[in-house]
Coordinates of C-alpha atoms in Angstrom, one line a residue:
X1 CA 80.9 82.6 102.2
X2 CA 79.8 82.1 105.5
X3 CA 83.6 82.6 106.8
X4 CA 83.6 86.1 105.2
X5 CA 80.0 86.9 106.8
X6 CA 81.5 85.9 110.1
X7 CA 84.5 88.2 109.7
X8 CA 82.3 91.1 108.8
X9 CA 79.8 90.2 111.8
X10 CA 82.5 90.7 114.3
X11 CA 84.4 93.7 112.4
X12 CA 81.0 95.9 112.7
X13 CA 80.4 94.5 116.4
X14 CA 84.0 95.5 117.6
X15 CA 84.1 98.5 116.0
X16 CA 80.4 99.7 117.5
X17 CA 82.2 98.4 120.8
X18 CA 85.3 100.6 120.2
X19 CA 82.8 103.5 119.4
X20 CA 80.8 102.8 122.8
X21 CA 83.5 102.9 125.2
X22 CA 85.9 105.8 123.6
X23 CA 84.4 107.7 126.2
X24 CA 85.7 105.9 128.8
X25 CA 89.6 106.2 127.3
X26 CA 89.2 109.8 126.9
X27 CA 90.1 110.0 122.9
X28 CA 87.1 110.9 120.4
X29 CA 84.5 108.2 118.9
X30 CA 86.3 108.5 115.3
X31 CA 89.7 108.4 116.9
X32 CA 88.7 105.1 118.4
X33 CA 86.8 103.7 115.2
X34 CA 89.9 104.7 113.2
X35 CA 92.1 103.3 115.4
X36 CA 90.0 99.8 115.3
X37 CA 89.4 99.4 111.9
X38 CA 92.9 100.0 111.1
X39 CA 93.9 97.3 113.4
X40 CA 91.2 94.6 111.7
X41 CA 92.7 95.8 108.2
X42 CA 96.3 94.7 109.3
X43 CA 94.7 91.0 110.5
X44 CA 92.8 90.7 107.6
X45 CA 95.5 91.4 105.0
X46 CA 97.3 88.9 107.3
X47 CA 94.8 86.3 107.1
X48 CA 93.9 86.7 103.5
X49 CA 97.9 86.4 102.3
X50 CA 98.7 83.2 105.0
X51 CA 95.1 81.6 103.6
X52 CA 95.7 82.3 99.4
X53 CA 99.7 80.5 100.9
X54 CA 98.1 77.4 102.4
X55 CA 95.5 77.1 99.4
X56 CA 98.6 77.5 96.7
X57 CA 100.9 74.9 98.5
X58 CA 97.9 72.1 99.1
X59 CA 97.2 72.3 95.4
X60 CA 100.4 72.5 94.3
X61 CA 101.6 68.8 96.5
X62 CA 97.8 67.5 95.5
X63 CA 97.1 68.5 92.1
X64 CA 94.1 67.8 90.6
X65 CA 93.5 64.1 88.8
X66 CA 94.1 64.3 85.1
X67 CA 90.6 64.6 82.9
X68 CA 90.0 61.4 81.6
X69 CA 88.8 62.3 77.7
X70 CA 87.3 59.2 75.2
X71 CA 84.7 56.8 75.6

């Protein structure tokens, strides 16, 4: 939770950034948000598909101890 809260912290940081100084690249203030958050959807499609790997292959070399059932 507090990864994802990160994430989203500096998503709306860069992208205010990438607002602030489209002036000084001479393109529009949507054509520089667009252009940003297109960029952080890529890495985080990235990052979500290599994390959801690494979380499928530890649990599939360390499964989970059997339940022991009785008294």
């Amino acid at each position: 939770m507090v990864i994802a809260a990160v994430i989203a912290a500096v998503v709306a940081v860069s992208l205010a950034l990438s607002w602030r100084n489209s002036r000084s690249r001479g393109i529009t203030g949507i054509e520089a948000f667009w252009r940003t958050a297109k960029t952080f959807l890529l890495v985080l499609a990235v990052c979500s598909l290599c994390s959801k790997a690494i979380v499928h292959t530890c649990r599939h070399f360390n499964p989970p101890p059997p339940p022991i059932i009785g008294p």
